[in-house]
Tab-separated table of N, CA and C in Angstrom:
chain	number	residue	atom	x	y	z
A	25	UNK	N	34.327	-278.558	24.059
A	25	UNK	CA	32.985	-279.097	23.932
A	25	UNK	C	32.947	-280.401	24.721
A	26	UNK	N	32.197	-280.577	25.375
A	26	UNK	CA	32.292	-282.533	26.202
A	26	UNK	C	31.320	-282.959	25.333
A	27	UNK	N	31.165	-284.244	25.587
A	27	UNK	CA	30.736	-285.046	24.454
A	27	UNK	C	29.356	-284.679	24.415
A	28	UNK	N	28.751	-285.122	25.207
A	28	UNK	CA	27.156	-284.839	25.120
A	28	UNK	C	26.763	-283.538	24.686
A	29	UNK	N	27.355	-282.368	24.221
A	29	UNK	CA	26.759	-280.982	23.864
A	29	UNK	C	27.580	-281.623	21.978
A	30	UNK	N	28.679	-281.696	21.391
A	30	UNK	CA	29.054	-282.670	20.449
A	30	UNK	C	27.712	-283.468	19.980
A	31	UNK	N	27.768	-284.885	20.385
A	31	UNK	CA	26.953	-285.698	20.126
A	31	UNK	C	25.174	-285.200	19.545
A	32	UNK	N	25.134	-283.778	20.358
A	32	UNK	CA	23.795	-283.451	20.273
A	32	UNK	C	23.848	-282.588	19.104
A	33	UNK	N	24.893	-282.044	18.241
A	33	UNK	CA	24.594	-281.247	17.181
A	33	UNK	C	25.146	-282.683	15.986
A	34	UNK	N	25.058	-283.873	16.277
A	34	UNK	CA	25.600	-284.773	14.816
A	34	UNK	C	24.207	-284.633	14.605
A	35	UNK	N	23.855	-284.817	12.655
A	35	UNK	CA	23.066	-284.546	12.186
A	35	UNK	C	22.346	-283.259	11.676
A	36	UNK	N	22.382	-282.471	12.708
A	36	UNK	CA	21.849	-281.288	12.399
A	36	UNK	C	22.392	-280.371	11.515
A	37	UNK	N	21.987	-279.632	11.040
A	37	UNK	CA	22.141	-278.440	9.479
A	37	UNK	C	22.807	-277.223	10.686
A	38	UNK	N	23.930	-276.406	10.364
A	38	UNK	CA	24.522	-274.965	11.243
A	38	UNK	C	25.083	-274.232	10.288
A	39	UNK	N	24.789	-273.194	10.772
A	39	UNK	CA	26.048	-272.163	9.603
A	39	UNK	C	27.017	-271.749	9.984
A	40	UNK	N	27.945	-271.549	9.442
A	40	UNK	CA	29.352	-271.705	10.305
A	40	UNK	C	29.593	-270.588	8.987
A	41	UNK	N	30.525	-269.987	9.460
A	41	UNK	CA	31.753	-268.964	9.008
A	41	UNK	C	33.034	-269.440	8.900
A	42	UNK	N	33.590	-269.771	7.356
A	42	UNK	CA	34.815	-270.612	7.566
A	42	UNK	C	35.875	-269.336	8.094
A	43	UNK	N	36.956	-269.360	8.933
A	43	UNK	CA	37.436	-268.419	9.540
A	43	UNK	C	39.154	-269.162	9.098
A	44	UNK	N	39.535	-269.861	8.688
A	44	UNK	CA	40.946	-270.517	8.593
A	44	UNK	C	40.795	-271.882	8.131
A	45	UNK	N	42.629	-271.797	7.750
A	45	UNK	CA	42.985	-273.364	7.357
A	45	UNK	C	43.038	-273.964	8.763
A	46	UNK	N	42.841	-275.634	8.712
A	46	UNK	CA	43.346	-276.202	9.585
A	46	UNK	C	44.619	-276.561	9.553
A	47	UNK	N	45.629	-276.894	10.791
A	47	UNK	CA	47.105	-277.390	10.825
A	47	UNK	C	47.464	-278.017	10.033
A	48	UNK	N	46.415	-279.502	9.223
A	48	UNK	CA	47.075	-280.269	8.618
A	48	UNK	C	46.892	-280.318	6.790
A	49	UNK	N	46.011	-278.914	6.940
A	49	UNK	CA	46.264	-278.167	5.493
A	49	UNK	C	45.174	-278.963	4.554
A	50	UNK	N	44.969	-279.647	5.396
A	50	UNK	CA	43.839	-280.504	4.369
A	50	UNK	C	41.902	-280.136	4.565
A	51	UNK	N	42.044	-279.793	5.783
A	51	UNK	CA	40.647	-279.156	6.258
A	51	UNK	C	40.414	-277.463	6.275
A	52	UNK	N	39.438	-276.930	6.374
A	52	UNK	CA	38.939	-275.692	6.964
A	52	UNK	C	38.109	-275.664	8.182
A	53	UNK	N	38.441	-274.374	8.611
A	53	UNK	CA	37.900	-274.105	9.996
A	53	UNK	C	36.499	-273.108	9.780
A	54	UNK	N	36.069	-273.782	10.258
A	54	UNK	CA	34.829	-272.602	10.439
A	54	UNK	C	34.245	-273.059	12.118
A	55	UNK	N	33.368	-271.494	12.468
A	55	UNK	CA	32.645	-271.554	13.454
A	55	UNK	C	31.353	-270.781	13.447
A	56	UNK	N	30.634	-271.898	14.402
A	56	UNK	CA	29.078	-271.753	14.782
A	56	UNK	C	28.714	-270.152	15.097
A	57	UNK	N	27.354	-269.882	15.225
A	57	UNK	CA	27.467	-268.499	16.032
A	57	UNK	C	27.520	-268.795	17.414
A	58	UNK	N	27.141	-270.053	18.015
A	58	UNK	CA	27.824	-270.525	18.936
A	58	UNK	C	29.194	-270.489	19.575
A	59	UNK	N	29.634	-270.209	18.578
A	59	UNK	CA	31.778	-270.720	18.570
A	59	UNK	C	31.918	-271.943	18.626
A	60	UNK	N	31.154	-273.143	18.153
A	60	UNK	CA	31.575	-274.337	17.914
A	60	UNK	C	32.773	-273.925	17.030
A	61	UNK	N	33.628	-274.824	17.402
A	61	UNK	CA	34.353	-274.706	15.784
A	61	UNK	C	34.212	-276.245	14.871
A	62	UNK	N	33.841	-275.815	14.071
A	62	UNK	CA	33.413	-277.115	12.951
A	62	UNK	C	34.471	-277.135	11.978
A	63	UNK	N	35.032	-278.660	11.751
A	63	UNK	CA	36.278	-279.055	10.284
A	63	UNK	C	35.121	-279.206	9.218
A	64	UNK	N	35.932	-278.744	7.707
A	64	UNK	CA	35.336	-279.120	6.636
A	64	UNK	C	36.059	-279.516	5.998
A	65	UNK	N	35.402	-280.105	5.006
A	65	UNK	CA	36.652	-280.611	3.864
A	65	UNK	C	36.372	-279.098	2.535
A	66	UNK	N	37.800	-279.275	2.113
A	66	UNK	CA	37.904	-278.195	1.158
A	66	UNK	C	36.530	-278.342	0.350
A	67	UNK	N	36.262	-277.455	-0.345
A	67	UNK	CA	35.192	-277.709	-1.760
A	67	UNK	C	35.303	-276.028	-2.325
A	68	UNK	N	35.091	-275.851	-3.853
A	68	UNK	CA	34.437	-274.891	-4.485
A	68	UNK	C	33.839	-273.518	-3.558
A	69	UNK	N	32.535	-273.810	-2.873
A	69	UNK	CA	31.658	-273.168	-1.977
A	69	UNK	C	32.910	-272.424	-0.596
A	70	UNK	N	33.922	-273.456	-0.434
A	70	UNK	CA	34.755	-272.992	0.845
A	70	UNK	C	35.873	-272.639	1.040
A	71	UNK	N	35.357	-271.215	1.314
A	71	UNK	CA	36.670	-270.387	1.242
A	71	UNK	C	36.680	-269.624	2.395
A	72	UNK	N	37.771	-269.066	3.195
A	72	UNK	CA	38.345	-268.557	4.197
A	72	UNK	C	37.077	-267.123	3.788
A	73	UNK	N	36.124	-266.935	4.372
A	73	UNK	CA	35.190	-265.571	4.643
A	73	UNK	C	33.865	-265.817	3.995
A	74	UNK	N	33.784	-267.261	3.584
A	74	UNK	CA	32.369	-267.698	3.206
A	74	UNK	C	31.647	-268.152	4.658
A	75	UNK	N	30.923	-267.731	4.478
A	75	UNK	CA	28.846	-268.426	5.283
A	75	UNK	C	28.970	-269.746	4.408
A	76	UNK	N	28.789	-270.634	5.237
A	76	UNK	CA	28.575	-271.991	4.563
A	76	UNK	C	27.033	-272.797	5.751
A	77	UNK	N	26.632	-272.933	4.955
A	77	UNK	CA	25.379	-273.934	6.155
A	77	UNK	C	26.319	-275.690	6.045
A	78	UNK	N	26.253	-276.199	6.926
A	78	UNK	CA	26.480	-277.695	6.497
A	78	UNK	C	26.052	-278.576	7.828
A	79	UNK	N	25.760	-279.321	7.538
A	79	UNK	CA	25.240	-280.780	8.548
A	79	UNK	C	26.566	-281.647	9.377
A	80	UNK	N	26.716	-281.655	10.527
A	80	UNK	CA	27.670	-282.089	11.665
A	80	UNK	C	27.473	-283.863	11.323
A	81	UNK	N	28.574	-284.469	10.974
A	81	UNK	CA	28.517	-285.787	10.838
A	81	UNK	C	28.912	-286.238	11.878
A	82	UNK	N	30.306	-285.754	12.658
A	82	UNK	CA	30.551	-286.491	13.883
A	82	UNK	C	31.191	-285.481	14.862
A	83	UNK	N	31.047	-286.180	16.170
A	83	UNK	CA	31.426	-284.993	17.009
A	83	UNK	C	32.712	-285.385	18.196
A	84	UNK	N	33.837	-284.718	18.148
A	84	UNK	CA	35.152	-285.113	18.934
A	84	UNK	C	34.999	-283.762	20.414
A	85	UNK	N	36.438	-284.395	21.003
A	85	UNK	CA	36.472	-283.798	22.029
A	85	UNK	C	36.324	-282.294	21.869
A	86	UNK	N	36.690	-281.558	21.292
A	86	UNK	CA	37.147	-280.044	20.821
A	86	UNK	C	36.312	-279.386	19.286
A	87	UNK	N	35.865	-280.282	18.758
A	87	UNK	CA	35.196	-279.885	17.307
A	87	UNK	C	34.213	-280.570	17.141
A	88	UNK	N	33.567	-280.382	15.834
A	88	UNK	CA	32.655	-281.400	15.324
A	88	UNK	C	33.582	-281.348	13.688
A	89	UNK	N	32.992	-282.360	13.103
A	89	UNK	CA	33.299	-282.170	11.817
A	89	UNK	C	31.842	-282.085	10.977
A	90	UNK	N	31.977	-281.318	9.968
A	90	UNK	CA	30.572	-281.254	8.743
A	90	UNK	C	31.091	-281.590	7.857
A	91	UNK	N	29.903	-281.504	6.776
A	91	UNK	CA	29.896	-281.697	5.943
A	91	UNK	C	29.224	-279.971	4.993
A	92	UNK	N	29.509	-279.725	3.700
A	92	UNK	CA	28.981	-278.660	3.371
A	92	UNK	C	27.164	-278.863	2.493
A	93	UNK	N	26.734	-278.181	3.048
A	93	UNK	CA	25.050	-278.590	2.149
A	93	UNK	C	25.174	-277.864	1.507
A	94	UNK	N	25.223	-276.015	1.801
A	94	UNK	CA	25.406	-275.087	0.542
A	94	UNK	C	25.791	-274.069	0.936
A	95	UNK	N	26.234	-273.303	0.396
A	95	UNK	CA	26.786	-271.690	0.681
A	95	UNK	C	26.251	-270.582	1.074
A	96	UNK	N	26.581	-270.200	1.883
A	96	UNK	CA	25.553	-268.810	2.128
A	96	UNK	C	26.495	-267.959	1.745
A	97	UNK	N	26.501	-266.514	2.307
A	97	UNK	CA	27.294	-265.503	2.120
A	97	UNK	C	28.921	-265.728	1.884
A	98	UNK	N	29.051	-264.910	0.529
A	98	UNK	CA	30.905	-265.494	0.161
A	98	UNK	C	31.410	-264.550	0.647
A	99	UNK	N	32.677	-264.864	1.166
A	99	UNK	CA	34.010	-263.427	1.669
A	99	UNK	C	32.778	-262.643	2.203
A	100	UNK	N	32.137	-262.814	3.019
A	100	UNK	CA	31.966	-262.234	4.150
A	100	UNK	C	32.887	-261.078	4.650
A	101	UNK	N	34.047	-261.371	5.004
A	101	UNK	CA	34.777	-260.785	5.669
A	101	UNK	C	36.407	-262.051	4.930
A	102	UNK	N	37.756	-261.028	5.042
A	102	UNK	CA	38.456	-261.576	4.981
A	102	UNK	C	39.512	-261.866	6.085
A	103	UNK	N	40.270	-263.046	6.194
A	103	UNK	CA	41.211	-263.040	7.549
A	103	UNK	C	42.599	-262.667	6.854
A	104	UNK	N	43.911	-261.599	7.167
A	104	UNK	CA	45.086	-262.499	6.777
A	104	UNK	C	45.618	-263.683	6.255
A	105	UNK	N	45.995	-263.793	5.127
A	105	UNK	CA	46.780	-264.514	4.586
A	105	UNK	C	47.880	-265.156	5.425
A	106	UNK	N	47.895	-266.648	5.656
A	106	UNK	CA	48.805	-267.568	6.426
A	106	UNK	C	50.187	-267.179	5.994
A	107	UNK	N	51.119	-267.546	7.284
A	107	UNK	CA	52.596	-267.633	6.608
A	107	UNK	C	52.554	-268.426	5.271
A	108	UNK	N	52.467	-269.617	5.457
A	108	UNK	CA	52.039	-270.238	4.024
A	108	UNK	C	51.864	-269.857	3.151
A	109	UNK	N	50.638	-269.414	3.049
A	109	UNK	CA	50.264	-268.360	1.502
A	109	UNK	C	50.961	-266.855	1.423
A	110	UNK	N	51.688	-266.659	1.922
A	110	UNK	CA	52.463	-265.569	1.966
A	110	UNK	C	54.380	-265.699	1.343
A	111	UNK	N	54.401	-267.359	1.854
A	111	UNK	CA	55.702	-267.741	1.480
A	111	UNK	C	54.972	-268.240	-0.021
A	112	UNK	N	54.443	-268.799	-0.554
A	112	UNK	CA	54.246	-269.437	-1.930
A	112	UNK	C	53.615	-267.986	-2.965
A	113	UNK	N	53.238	-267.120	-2.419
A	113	UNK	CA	53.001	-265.675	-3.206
A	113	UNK	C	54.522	-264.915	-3.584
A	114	UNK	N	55.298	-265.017	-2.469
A	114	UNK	CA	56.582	-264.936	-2.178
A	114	UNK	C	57.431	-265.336	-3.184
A	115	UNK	N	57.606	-266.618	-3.472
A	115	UNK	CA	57.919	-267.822	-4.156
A	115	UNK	C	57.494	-267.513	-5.543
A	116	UNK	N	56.283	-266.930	-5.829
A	116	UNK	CA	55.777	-266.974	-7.180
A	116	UNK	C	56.010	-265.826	-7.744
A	117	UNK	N	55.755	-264.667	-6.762
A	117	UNK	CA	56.558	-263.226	-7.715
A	117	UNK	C	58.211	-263.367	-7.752
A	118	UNK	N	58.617	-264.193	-7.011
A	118	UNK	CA	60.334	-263.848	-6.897
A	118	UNK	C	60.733	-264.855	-8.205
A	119	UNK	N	59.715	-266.198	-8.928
A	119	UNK	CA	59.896	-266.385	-10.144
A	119	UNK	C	59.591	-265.791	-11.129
A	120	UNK	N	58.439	-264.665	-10.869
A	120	UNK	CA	57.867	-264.159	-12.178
A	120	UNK	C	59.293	-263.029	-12.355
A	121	UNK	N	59.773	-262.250	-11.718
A	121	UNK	CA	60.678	-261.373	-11.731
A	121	UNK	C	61.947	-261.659	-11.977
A	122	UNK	N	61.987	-263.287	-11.938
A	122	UNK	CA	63.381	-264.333	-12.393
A	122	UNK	C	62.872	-264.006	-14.090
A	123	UNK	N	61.359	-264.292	-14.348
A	123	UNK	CA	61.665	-264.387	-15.749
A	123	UNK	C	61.742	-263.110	-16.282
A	124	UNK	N	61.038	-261.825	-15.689
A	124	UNK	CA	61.327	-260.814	-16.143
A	124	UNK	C	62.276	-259.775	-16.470
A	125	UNK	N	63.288	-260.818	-15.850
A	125	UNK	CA	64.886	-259.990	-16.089
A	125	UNK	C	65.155	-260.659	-17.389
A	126	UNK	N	65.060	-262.126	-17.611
A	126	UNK	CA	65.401	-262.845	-18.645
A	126	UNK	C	65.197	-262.170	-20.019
A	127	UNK	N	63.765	-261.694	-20.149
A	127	UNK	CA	62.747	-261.329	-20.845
A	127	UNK	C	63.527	-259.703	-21.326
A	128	UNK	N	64.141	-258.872	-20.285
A	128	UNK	CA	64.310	-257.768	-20.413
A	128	UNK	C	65.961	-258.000	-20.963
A	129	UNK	N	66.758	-258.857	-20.283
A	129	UNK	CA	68.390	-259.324	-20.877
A	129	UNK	C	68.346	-259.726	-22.442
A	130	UNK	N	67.082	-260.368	-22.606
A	130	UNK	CA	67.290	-261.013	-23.625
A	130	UNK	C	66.978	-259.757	-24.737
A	131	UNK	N	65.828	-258.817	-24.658
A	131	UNK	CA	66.100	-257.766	-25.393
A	131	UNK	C	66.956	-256.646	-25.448
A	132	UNK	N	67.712	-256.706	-24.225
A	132	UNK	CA	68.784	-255.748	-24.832
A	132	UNK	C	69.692	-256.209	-25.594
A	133	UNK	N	70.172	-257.588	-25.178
A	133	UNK	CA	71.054	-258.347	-26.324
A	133	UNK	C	70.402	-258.229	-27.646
A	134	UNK	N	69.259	-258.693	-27.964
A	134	UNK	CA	68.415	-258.150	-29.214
A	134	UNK	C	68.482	-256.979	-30.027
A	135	UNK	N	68.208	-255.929	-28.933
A	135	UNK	CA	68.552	-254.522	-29.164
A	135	UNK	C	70.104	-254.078	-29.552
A	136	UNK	N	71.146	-254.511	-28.575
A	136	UNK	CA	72.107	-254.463	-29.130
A	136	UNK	C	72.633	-254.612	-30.909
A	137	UNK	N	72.155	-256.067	-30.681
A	137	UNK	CA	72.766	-257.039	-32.132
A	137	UNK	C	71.921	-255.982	-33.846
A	138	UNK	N	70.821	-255.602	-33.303
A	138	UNK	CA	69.979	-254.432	-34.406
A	138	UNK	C	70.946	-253.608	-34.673
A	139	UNK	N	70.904	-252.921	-33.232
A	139	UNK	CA	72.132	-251.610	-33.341
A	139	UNK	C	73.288	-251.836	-34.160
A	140	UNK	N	74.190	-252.791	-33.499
A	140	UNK	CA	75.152	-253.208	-34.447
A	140	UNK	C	74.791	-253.005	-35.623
A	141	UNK	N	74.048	-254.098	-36.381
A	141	UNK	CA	73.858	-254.850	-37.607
A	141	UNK	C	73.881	-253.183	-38.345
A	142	UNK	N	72.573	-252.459	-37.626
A	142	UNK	CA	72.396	-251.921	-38.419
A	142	UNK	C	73.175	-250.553	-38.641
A	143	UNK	N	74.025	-250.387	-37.641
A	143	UNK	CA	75.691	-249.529	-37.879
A	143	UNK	C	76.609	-249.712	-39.359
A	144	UNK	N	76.811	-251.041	-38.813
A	144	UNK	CA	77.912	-251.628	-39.981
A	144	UNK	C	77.178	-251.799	-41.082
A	145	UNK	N	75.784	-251.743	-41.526
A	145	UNK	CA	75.245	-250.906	-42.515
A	145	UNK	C	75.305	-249.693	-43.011
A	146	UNK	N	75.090	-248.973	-42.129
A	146	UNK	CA	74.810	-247.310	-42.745
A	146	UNK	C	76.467	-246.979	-42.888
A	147	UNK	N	77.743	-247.393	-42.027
A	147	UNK	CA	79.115	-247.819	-42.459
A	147	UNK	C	79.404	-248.007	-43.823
A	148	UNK	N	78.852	-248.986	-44.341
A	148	UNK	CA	78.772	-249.953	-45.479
A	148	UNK	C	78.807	-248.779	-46.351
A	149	UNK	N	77.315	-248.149	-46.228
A	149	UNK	CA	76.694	-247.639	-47.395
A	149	UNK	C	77.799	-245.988	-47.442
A	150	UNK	N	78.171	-245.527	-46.515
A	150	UNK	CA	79.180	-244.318	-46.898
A	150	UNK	C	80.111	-244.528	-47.339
């Protein structure tokens, strides 16, 4: 974008399609039907395949940044899941399945100790 095509959308209301995270994990990407590509800041309303309308506060060499006014169409469309969110999904079933062995060890030991107990009972009683 050079500055003067920038400069000329600060202020104005666009709808943008958030399409990705940005690099530094703290913004979203969305773009114009233009192909501007516009930064947002996270919010509620913004999610990777939402229509978002929002107002251009300032405008850099390569982007503009907005702001969000309100939501239009949600999940639109979805993109792939980042390495990122793929390693921390990763990360979170490979703990849930840490506890589900626990969960399953711990009742067979359970199961066991019944069995027993209740052997050296029916033992008892003959």
């Amino acid at each position: 974008i050079n500055a003067e095509y920038g400069d000329g959308l600060v202020g104005q209301e666009v709808t943008a399609l958030i399409t990705e995270r940005a690099h530094d994990g703290c913004k979203l990407v969305g773009h114009t039907k233009g192909f501007v590509q516009v930064l947002l800041d996270e919010s509620p309303e913004c999610c990777i395949g939402a229509e978002v309308v929002c107002r251009i506060t300032r405008a850099e060499k390569f982007c503009v940044h907005g702001e969000v006014v309100r939501a239009g169409n949600s999940g639109v469309w979805s993109k792939p899941d980042s390495l990122v969110d793929r390693r921390e999904r990763a990360l979170v079933e490979k703990e849930n399945s840490r506890r589900l062995h626990i969960v399953a060890a711990s009742l067979a030991v359970i199961t066991a100790f019944v069995l027993i107990r209740s052997g050296l009972k029916w033992m008892k009683a003959k």
